[in-house]
Amino acid sequence: MLRFLNHSFKKAVVLLTLLTGYGHAQCTTRRCLAEMLIKKEYLSQPQTENCTQNIFVKFLEYQTLSVDTKSLLLISRLRATLEWTDPDLAWNTSVYQFNEVILPVSKIWSPELHVTNGITTEMSHSSPDLLANSKGTVIHSVIINAQVICEVNLFNYPFASDKCPVAIQGWSRMGCGTNLVFGELKTVIASSGEWETGNATLERKRSDRNFILVPLSIKSTQPFITLVLPSILIVIADAVSFALPLGGGERNGFKVTLVLSFTMFLIILNDELPGDGECSPIIRFHFCCCLVILVVSMLWSMVMTRLFAEGRFGLFRQSKGPVSGNAGGGKAKEDEEVKAEVGVDVLGGVKDDAQMLRKVVNFLEALDAKTRESDRNQRIPFQCRGQAGDEHRMLA
């Protein structure tokens, strides 16, 4: 009886072994193998003896999307090809005749990369699937969009250039986590607005501190044309305006217009000027000096106009003395004062108005001569009447 039971048990073991082998032999497609690996549900990081998982960044591509000069903000994009080993995802190629299989990235563990000095970091998978081979090696690609505060030295703006670090690393706590091992770095050379990106390099301060050093430089042509050149031309126009005559107010009006225009120019450009950064940009002092030069030139022109008109500088004009003499003399004196004032206006006016002022003077002189002739004609009848009366008395 015991012998019979022992023989039956051996048959059962052999039958189960054959059934198991038959079941495995039925999984003859990649999809069947993928489903078998998915059912394992290995969503946690592979655990090794030293509690650290090496992540090989075989290829890293860096690109500068834009640079916010006002906020000193660097907006960049990184594309990384990752490779790591998960022993629990390996299989025997003698049983499963496939070397690679595609798995959904959401069904197995995958590492995360962070830009540690970025104010915002967003990592996304370049594809919903990844590639796994029979040795447990997994290959996947991720995309990282990050915004980094970059303390660029803008003292020489718009001729500034500097380097900005972009720190990149994986998750790690107390000796456990992931360790990044970098391979090739490629920089996408492109112009981002008024900034240009040079060839970035990989730097490492510590075993867990890796960063990309990005050289940045400003394309000085556009800022020079839009910021520096207009201010220089306005100052030159102010200097040339001294060729205008002092009288008539054209010079003063032109200088006041330049000052107001430059002030509005600075107000409009206030939102476009760069932030202070480590050092305040020297272009701010340039604008300040230009504004001071324009205001001083305007005030000096006003003072010179007053001196030219009156021959002296005073806040108030002196009042004229009382008029003496007879009516004819007073009228003549008034005419002379009018002539003097008109003469001053002629001297203070531009050459184009000289002829008009001369016509006014000639008109006043003709009016004065006509008035005197009328007075003389009125006095002649009285003289004739007086002579006739004298002759009549002598005859009597």
Tab-separated table of C-alpha atoms in Angstrom:
chain	number	residue	atom	x	y	z
A	1	MET	CA	0.000	0.000	0.000
A	2	LEU	CA	2.769	2.392	0.920
A	3	ARG	CA	4.565	1.569	-2.286
A	4	PHE	CA	1.484	2.311	-4.268
A	5	LEU	CA	1.032	5.726	-2.651
A	6	ASN	CA	4.688	6.632	-3.256
A	7	HIS	CA	4.378	5.689	-6.900
A	8	SER	CA	1.171	7.738	-7.277
A	9	PHE	CA	2.834	10.808	-5.668
A	10	LYS	CA	5.723	10.652	-8.141
A	11	LYS	CA	3.292	10.498	-11.010
A	12	ALA	CA	1.450	13.546	-9.717
A	13	VAL	CA	4.690	15.562	-9.404
A	14	VAL	CA	5.707	14.651	-12.945
A	15	LEU	CA	2.249	15.557	-14.223
A	16	LEU	CA	2.311	18.955	-12.500
A	17	THR	CA	5.781	19.637	-13.906
A	18	LEU	CA	4.613	18.793	-17.397
A	19	LEU	CA	1.530	20.954	-17.005
A	20	THR	CA	3.638	23.895	-15.807
A	21	GLY	CA	6.036	23.518	-18.698
A	22	TYR	CA	3.116	23.255	-21.081
A	23	GLY	CA	1.631	26.457	-19.630
A	24	HIS	CA	4.895	28.306	-20.170
A	25	ALA	CA	5.215	26.949	-23.632
A	26	GLN	CA	1.825	28.452	-24.495
A	27	CYS	CA	3.264	32.059	-23.965
A	28	THR	CA	4.837	32.362	-27.397
A	29	THR	CA	4.200	36.071	-28.200
A	30	ARG	CA	5.759	39.327	-26.971
A	31	ARG	CA	2.408	40.567	-25.796
A	32	CYS	CA	1.895	37.484	-23.673
A	33	LEU	CA	5.334	38.041	-22.131
A	34	ALA	CA	4.530	41.705	-21.524
A	35	GLU	CA	1.282	40.821	-19.788
A	36	MET	CA	3.125	38.353	-17.590
A	37	LEU	CA	5.623	41.076	-16.540
A	38	ILE	CA	2.839	43.616	-15.971
A	39	LYS	CA	1.045	41.225	-13.620
A	40	LYS	CA	4.081	41.273	-11.347
A	41	GLU	CA	3.211	44.927	-10.528
A	42	TYR	CA	6.718	46.030	-9.615
A	43	LEU	CA	5.921	49.717	-8.981
A	44	SER	CA	8.597	50.313	-6.344
A	45	GLN	CA	12.248	51.114	-6.941
A	46	PRO	CA	14.555	48.106	-7.314
A	47	GLN	CA	16.047	47.433	-3.895
A	48	THR	CA	19.750	46.570	-3.798
A	49	GLU	CA	22.067	45.890	-0.889
A	50	ASN	CA	23.454	49.449	-0.792
A	51	CYS	CA	19.959	50.991	-1.210
A	52	THR	CA	21.068	52.986	-4.264
A	53	GLN	CA	19.971	52.533	-7.857
A	54	ASN	CA	22.272	53.797	-10.619
A	55	ILE	CA	20.486	55.636	-13.423
A	56	PHE	CA	22.552	56.066	-16.579
A	57	VAL	CA	21.679	59.254	-18.480
A	58	LYS	CA	22.995	58.028	-21.820
A	59	PHE	CA	21.964	61.134	-23.733
A	60	LEU	CA	20.966	64.591	-22.465
A	61	GLU	CA	19.801	67.390	-24.751
A	62	TYR	CA	19.585	70.969	-23.447
A	63	GLN	CA	17.717	73.855	-25.062
A	64	THR	CA	17.073	77.426	-23.901
A	65	LEU	CA	13.504	78.380	-24.722
A	66	SER	CA	13.575	81.991	-23.544
A	67	VAL	CA	15.192	84.391	-21.113
A	68	ASP	CA	13.151	86.959	-19.188
A	69	THR	CA	15.610	89.853	-18.858
A	70	LYS	CA	13.343	91.837	-16.524
A	71	SER	CA	12.907	88.974	-14.009
A	72	LEU	CA	16.249	87.266	-14.753
A	73	LEU	CA	14.369	84.029	-15.435
A	74	LEU	CA	15.806	81.245	-17.615
A	75	ILE	CA	13.202	78.958	-19.222
A	76	SER	CA	14.804	75.756	-20.504
A	77	ARG	CA	13.893	72.329	-21.863
A	78	LEU	CA	15.817	69.083	-21.278
A	79	ARG	CA	15.334	65.745	-23.008
A	80	ALA	CA	17.039	62.736	-21.358
A	81	THR	CA	17.398	59.104	-22.372
A	82	LEU	CA	17.544	56.973	-19.200
A	83	GLU	CA	18.731	53.439	-18.665
A	84	TRP	CA	18.570	51.342	-15.491
A	85	THR	CA	18.507	47.678	-14.484
A	86	ASP	CA	15.603	45.968	-12.715
A	87	PRO	CA	16.506	42.290	-12.026
A	88	ASP	CA	12.887	41.422	-11.342
A	89	LEU	CA	11.972	42.221	-14.953
A	90	ALA	CA	14.485	39.733	-16.438
A	91	TRP	CA	13.444	36.460	-18.117
A	92	ASN	CA	15.017	33.302	-19.493
A	93	THR	CA	15.492	33.527	-23.252
A	94	SER	CA	15.559	29.706	-23.511
A	95	VAL	CA	11.940	29.691	-22.385
A	96	TYR	CA	10.800	32.982	-23.961
A	97	GLN	CA	12.429	33.497	-27.348
A	98	PHE	CA	12.462	37.305	-27.204
A	99	ASN	CA	15.225	39.731	-26.242
A	100	GLU	CA	13.099	42.892	-25.929
A	101	VAL	CA	9.545	43.675	-24.989
A	102	ILE	CA	7.509	46.911	-24.747
A	103	LEU	CA	5.887	47.742	-21.417
A	104	PRO	CA	3.599	50.630	-20.370
A	105	VAL	CA	5.510	53.145	-18.257
A	106	SER	CA	2.625	53.414	-15.799
A	107	LYS	CA	2.846	49.708	-14.857
A	108	ILE	CA	6.463	49.587	-13.686
A	109	TRP	CA	8.772	51.821	-11.690
A	110	SER	CA	10.613	54.619	-13.509
A	111	PRO	CA	12.972	57.280	-12.054
A	112	GLU	CA	12.205	60.975	-11.733
A	113	LEU	CA	14.610	63.826	-12.463
A	114	HIS	CA	14.451	67.225	-10.785
A	115	VAL	CA	15.971	70.658	-11.453
A	116	THR	CA	16.748	71.542	-7.866
A	117	ASN	CA	17.439	75.273	-8.392
A	118	GLY	CA	14.319	75.796	-10.494
A	119	ILE	CA	11.261	77.614	-9.202
A	120	THR	CA	9.086	75.283	-11.300
A	121	THR	CA	9.992	71.861	-12.716
A	122	GLU	CA	7.727	69.665	-14.811
A	123	MET	CA	8.809	66.198	-15.965
A	124	SER	CA	6.804	64.289	-18.550
A	125	HIS	CA	7.336	61.023	-20.387
A	126	SER	CA	8.222	61.377	-24.040
A	127	SER	CA	6.246	58.177	-24.703
A	128	PRO	CA	3.672	56.144	-22.723
A	129	ASP	CA	5.784	53.010	-23.301
A	130	LEU	CA	9.331	51.925	-22.517
A	131	LEU	CA	11.660	49.167	-23.668
A	132	ALA	CA	12.821	46.264	-21.465
A	133	ASN	CA	15.239	43.476	-22.422
A	134	SER	CA	15.782	39.971	-21.102
A	135	LYS	CA	18.562	41.035	-18.704
A	136	GLY	CA	16.262	43.440	-16.879
A	137	THR	CA	17.660	46.578	-18.537
A	138	VAL	CA	15.020	49.267	-19.088
A	139	ILE	CA	15.383	52.204	-21.522
A	140	HIS	CA	13.101	55.243	-21.411
A	141	SER	CA	13.064	58.951	-22.397
A	142	VAL	CA	11.731	61.892	-20.382
A	143	ILE	CA	11.270	65.629	-21.015
A	144	ILE	CA	11.874	68.271	-18.335
A	145	ASN	CA	10.629	71.871	-18.562
A	146	ALA	CA	12.117	74.120	-15.905
A	147	GLN	CA	12.256	77.796	-14.944
A	148	VAL	CA	15.475	78.808	-13.212
A	149	ILE	CA	16.304	82.118	-11.528
A	150	CYS	CA	19.607	83.093	-13.111
A	151	GLU	CA	21.674	85.809	-11.393
A	152	VAL	CA	23.314	87.086	-14.561
A	153	ASN	CA	25.725	90.007	-14.214
A	154	LEU	CA	24.059	92.733	-16.302
A	155	PHE	CA	26.444	95.566	-15.436
A	156	ASN	CA	27.601	95.840	-19.083
A	157	TYR	CA	24.078	95.580	-20.531
A	158	PRO	CA	23.491	95.552	-23.516
A	159	PHE	CA	26.930	93.960	-23.927
A	160	ALA	CA	26.533	91.484	-21.042
A	161	SER	CA	27.454	87.791	-20.983
A	162	ASP	CA	27.507	85.258	-18.156
A	163	LYS	CA	26.916	81.589	-17.256
A	164	CYS	CA	23.824	80.161	-15.610
A	165	PRO	CA	23.801	76.813	-13.728
A	166	VAL	CA	20.906	74.364	-14.114
A	167	ALA	CA	21.174	71.763	-11.316
A	168	ILE	CA	19.755	68.328	-12.177
A	169	GLN	CA	19.538	65.259	-9.958
A	170	GLY	CA	17.314	62.345	-8.960
A	171	TRP	CA	15.574	61.562	-5.697
A	172	SER	CA	17.882	60.677	-2.800
A	173	ARG	CA	17.462	60.526	0.978
A	174	MET	CA	19.980	59.377	3.603
A	175	GLY	CA	22.002	57.250	1.208
A	176	CYS	CA	18.984	55.686	-0.470
A	177	GLY	CA	17.518	56.662	-3.803
A	178	THR	CA	18.963	57.135	-7.257
A	179	ASN	CA	22.410	58.109	-8.451
A	180	LEU	CA	22.719	59.782	-11.860
A	181	VAL	CA	25.598	58.830	-14.147
A	182	PHE	CA	25.786	61.178	-17.151
A	183	GLY	CA	26.937	60.369	-20.634
A	184	GLU	CA	26.728	62.618	-23.706
A	185	LEU	CA	25.429	66.193	-23.474
A	186	LYS	CA	24.141	68.008	-26.547
A	187	THR	CA	23.248	71.695	-26.657
A	188	VAL	CA	20.675	73.015	-29.104
A	189	ILE	CA	22.224	76.296	-30.250
A	190	ALA	CA	19.417	78.739	-30.870
A	191	SER	CA	18.577	82.391	-30.363
A	192	SER	CA	16.022	83.097	-27.652
A	193	GLY	CA	14.867	86.650	-28.209
A	194	GLU	CA	17.792	88.966	-27.525
A	195	TRP	CA	19.831	86.174	-25.900
A	196	GLU	CA	22.121	83.556	-27.429
A	197	THR	CA	23.068	80.201	-25.872
A	198	GLY	CA	26.572	78.771	-26.180
A	199	ASN	CA	27.773	75.204	-25.717
A	200	ALA	CA	26.677	73.966	-22.292
A	201	THR	CA	28.958	71.767	-20.162
A	202	LEU	CA	28.345	69.245	-17.392
A	203	GLU	CA	29.824	70.115	-14.004
A	204	ARG	CA	29.855	68.212	-10.734
A	205	LYS	CA	30.472	69.573	-7.256
A	206	ARG	CA	29.674	66.432	-5.275
A	207	SER	CA	28.580	62.911	-6.043
A	208	ASP	CA	24.946	64.017	-5.765
A	209	ARG	CA	25.323	67.549	-7.156
A	210	ASN	CA	25.300	67.707	-10.940
A	211	PHE	CA	24.535	70.807	-12.941
A	212	ILE	CA	24.599	72.066	-16.511
A	213	LEU	CA	26.568	75.292	-16.964
A	214	VAL	CA	24.826	77.316	-19.672
A	215	PRO	CA	26.725	80.278	-21.237
A	216	LEU	CA	24.437	83.183	-22.159
A	217	SER	CA	25.216	86.345	-24.116
A	218	ILE	CA	23.080	89.236	-25.339
A	219	LYS	CA	22.777	90.087	-28.999
A	220	SER	CA	23.755	93.727	-28.569
A	221	THR	CA	22.443	95.005	-31.910
A	222	GLN	CA	18.766	95.200	-30.990
A	223	PRO	CA	19.169	96.760	-27.497
A	224	PHE	CA	21.691	99.258	-28.864
A	225	ILE	CA	19.325	100.384	-31.616
A	226	THR	CA	16.226	100.554	-29.401
A	227	LEU	CA	17.782	101.919	-26.181
A	228	VAL	CA	21.195	103.540	-26.568
A	229	LEU	CA	21.010	105.048	-30.055
A	230	PRO	CA	17.765	107.083	-29.492
A	231	SER	CA	19.181	108.671	-26.326
A	232	ILE	CA	22.420	109.610	-28.113
A	233	LEU	CA	20.505	111.160	-31.022
A	234	ILE	CA	18.309	113.191	-28.645
A	235	VAL	CA	21.385	114.615	-26.890
A	236	ILE	CA	22.967	115.476	-30.272
A	237	ALA	CA	19.755	117.219	-31.358
A	238	ASP	CA	19.810	119.230	-28.138
A	239	ALA	CA	23.415	120.315	-28.771
A	240	VAL	CA	22.646	121.352	-32.368
A	241	SER	CA	19.605	123.355	-31.188
A	242	PHE	CA	21.979	126.055	-29.882
A	243	ALA	CA	22.250	127.162	-33.513
A	244	LEU	CA	18.653	128.445	-33.297
A	245	PRO	CA	18.221	132.181	-32.492
A	246	LEU	CA	17.597	133.149	-28.890
A	247	GLY	CA	14.588	135.345	-29.586
A	248	GLY	CA	11.152	134.210	-30.591
A	249	GLY	CA	11.059	131.184	-28.244
A	250	GLU	CA	11.845	128.568	-30.894
A	251	ARG	CA	14.975	127.352	-29.145
A	252	ASN	CA	13.356	127.106	-25.706
A	253	GLY	CA	10.273	125.389	-27.102
A	254	PHE	CA	12.429	122.861	-28.932
A	255	LYS	CA	14.465	122.077	-25.817
A	256	VAL	CA	11.357	121.660	-23.659
A	257	THR	CA	9.977	119.256	-26.277
A	258	LEU	CA	13.186	117.207	-26.161
A	259	VAL	CA	13.069	116.940	-22.360
A	260	LEU	CA	9.427	115.841	-22.330
A	261	SER	CA	10.009	113.372	-25.164
A	262	PHE	CA	12.988	111.795	-23.417
A	263	THR	CA	11.011	111.535	-20.160
A	264	MET	CA	8.196	109.698	-21.950
A	265	PHE	CA	10.808	107.506	-23.636
A	266	LEU	CA	12.145	106.417	-20.222
A	267	ILE	CA	8.660	105.793	-18.836
A	268	ILE	CA	7.799	103.522	-21.789
A	269	LEU	CA	11.091	101.614	-21.517
A	270	ASN	CA	10.849	101.127	-17.763
A	271	ASP	CA	9.159	97.744	-18.241
A	272	GLU	CA	11.783	96.680	-20.774
A	273	LEU	CA	14.921	97.585	-18.848
A	274	PRO	CA	16.661	94.637	-17.121
A	275	GLY	CA	16.528	93.962	-13.404
A	276	ASP	CA	19.344	94.868	-11.063
A	277	GLY	CA	20.836	91.382	-10.615
A	278	GLU	CA	24.229	91.383	-8.946
A	279	CYS	CA	25.057	94.892	-10.238
A	280	SER	CA	22.793	97.630	-11.520
A	281	PRO	CA	23.139	97.946	-15.317
A	282	ILE	CA	25.299	100.863	-16.393
A	283	ILE	CA	22.677	101.825	-18.967
A	284	ARG	CA	20.578	103.256	-16.121
A	285	PHE	CA	23.362	105.745	-15.348
A	286	HIS	CA	23.577	106.511	-19.064
A	287	PHE	CA	19.907	107.476	-19.167
A	288	CYS	CA	20.269	109.503	-15.963
A	289	CYS	CA	23.208	111.482	-17.388
A	290	CYS	CA	21.327	112.142	-20.628
A	291	LEU	CA	18.296	113.470	-18.753
A	292	VAL	CA	20.455	115.766	-16.573
A	293	ILE	CA	22.232	117.132	-19.676
A	294	LEU	CA	18.915	117.893	-21.378
A	295	VAL	CA	17.428	119.660	-18.339
A	296	VAL	CA	20.569	121.767	-17.702
A	297	SER	CA	20.701	122.720	-21.382
A	298	MET	CA	17.056	123.788	-21.299
A	299	LEU	CA	17.530	125.970	-18.208
A	300	TRP	CA	20.695	127.542	-19.617
A	301	SER	CA	18.886	128.442	-22.836
A	302	MET	CA	16.091	130.128	-20.864
A	303	VAL	CA	18.581	132.228	-18.898
A	304	MET	CA	20.469	133.259	-22.040
A	305	THR	CA	17.225	134.264	-23.749
A	306	ARG	CA	16.357	136.588	-20.848
A	307	LEU	CA	19.815	138.138	-20.853
A	308	PHE	CA	19.678	138.689	-24.615
A	309	ALA	CA	16.246	140.367	-24.435
A	310	GLU	CA	16.919	142.750	-21.520
A	311	GLY	CA	20.693	142.945	-21.282
A	312	ARG	CA	20.498	141.915	-17.650
A	313	PHE	CA	19.000	139.142	-15.560
A	314	GLY	CA	16.186	140.010	-13.200
A	315	LEU	CA	13.087	138.347	-11.923
A	316	PHE	CA	10.884	141.427	-12.572
A	317	ARG	CA	11.048	144.342	-14.989
A	318	GLN	CA	11.374	147.864	-13.560
A	319	SER	CA	8.297	150.086	-13.884
A	320	LYS	CA	8.486	153.077	-16.243
A	321	GLY	CA	8.623	156.675	-14.843
A	322	PRO	CA	5.769	159.238	-15.152
A	323	VAL	CA	5.285	160.980	-18.508
A	324	SER	CA	6.095	164.764	-18.536
A	325	GLY	CA	5.729	167.506	-21.135
A	326	ASN	CA	2.878	168.694	-23.271
A	327	ALA	CA	0.437	166.519	-25.141
A	328	GLY	CA	2.422	166.616	-28.357
A	329	GLY	CA	5.656	165.715	-26.586
A	330	GLY	CA	3.898	162.969	-24.640
A	331	LYS	CA	2.466	161.528	-27.789
A	332	ALA	CA	5.839	161.645	-29.481
A	333	LYS	CA	7.388	159.957	-26.461
A	334	GLU	CA	4.761	157.241	-26.582
A	335	ASP	CA	5.484	156.764	-30.260
A	336	GLU	CA	9.183	156.511	-29.464
A	337	GLU	CA	8.475	153.913	-26.759
A	338	VAL	CA	6.368	151.927	-29.222
A	339	LYS	CA	9.180	152.113	-31.731
A	340	ALA	CA	11.673	150.974	-29.099
A	341	GLU	CA	9.519	148.012	-28.099
A	342	VAL	CA	8.982	147.115	-31.744
A	343	GLY	CA	12.726	147.472	-32.277
A	344	VAL	CA	13.364	145.055	-29.408
A	345	ASP	CA	10.898	142.627	-30.920
A	346	VAL	CA	12.674	142.928	-34.245
A	347	LEU	CA	15.995	142.131	-32.631
A	348	GLY	CA	14.489	139.237	-30.723
A	349	GLY	CA	12.563	137.740	-33.637
A	350	VAL	CA	13.769	135.422	-36.320
A	351	LYS	CA	14.906	136.713	-39.680
A	352	ASP	CA	11.729	135.583	-41.384
A	353	ASP	CA	9.646	138.015	-39.256
A	354	ALA	CA	11.956	141.038	-39.744
A	355	GLN	CA	10.134	142.350	-42.811
A	356	MET	CA	6.754	142.212	-41.078
A	357	LEU	CA	8.088	144.172	-38.095
A	358	ARG	CA	9.593	146.785	-40.405
A	359	LYS	CA	6.203	147.271	-42.039
A	360	VAL	CA	4.670	147.870	-38.599
A	361	VAL	CA	7.307	150.490	-37.800
A	362	ASN	CA	6.790	152.226	-41.142
A	363	PHE	CA	3.040	152.249	-40.556
A	364	LEU	CA	3.441	153.862	-37.137
A	365	GLU	CA	5.849	156.473	-38.496
A	366	ALA	CA	3.463	157.327	-41.321
A	367	LEU	CA	0.605	157.593	-38.802
A	368	ASP	CA	2.683	159.924	-36.627
A	369	ALA	CA	3.610	162.128	-39.616
A	370	LYS	CA	-0.018	162.341	-40.668
A	371	THR	CA	-1.044	163.379	-37.163
A	372	ARG	CA	1.559	166.160	-37.065
A	373	GLU	CA	0.511	167.442	-40.478
A	374	SER	CA	-3.128	167.535	-39.310
A	375	ASP	CA	-2.129	169.554	-36.239
A	376	ARG	CA	-0.193	172.025	-38.403
A	377	ASN	CA	-3.141	172.492	-40.778
A	378	GLN	CA	-5.423	173.212	-37.837
A	379	ARG	CA	-3.078	175.960	-36.549
A	380	ILE	CA	-2.843	177.859	-39.935
A	381	PRO	CA	-6.448	179.382	-39.917
A	382	PHE	CA	-5.944	180.802	-36.428
A	383	GLN	CA	-2.701	182.511	-37.509
A	384	CYS	CA	-4.394	184.005	-40.591
A	385	ARG	CA	-7.279	185.402	-38.505
A	386	GLY	CA	-4.828	187.046	-36.080
A	387	GLN	CA	-2.950	188.886	-38.880
A	388	ALA	CA	-6.195	190.198	-40.422
A	389	GLY	CA	-7.324	191.688	-37.083
A	390	ASP	CA	-4.055	193.567	-36.650
A	391	GLU	CA	-4.296	195.153	-40.117
A	392	HIS	CA	-7.862	196.293	-39.423
A	393	ARG	CA	-6.873	198.029	-36.190
A	394	MET	CA	-4.018	199.889	-37.893
A	395	LEU	CA	-6.318	201.262	-40.562
A	396	ALA	CA	-8.778	202.416	-37.959
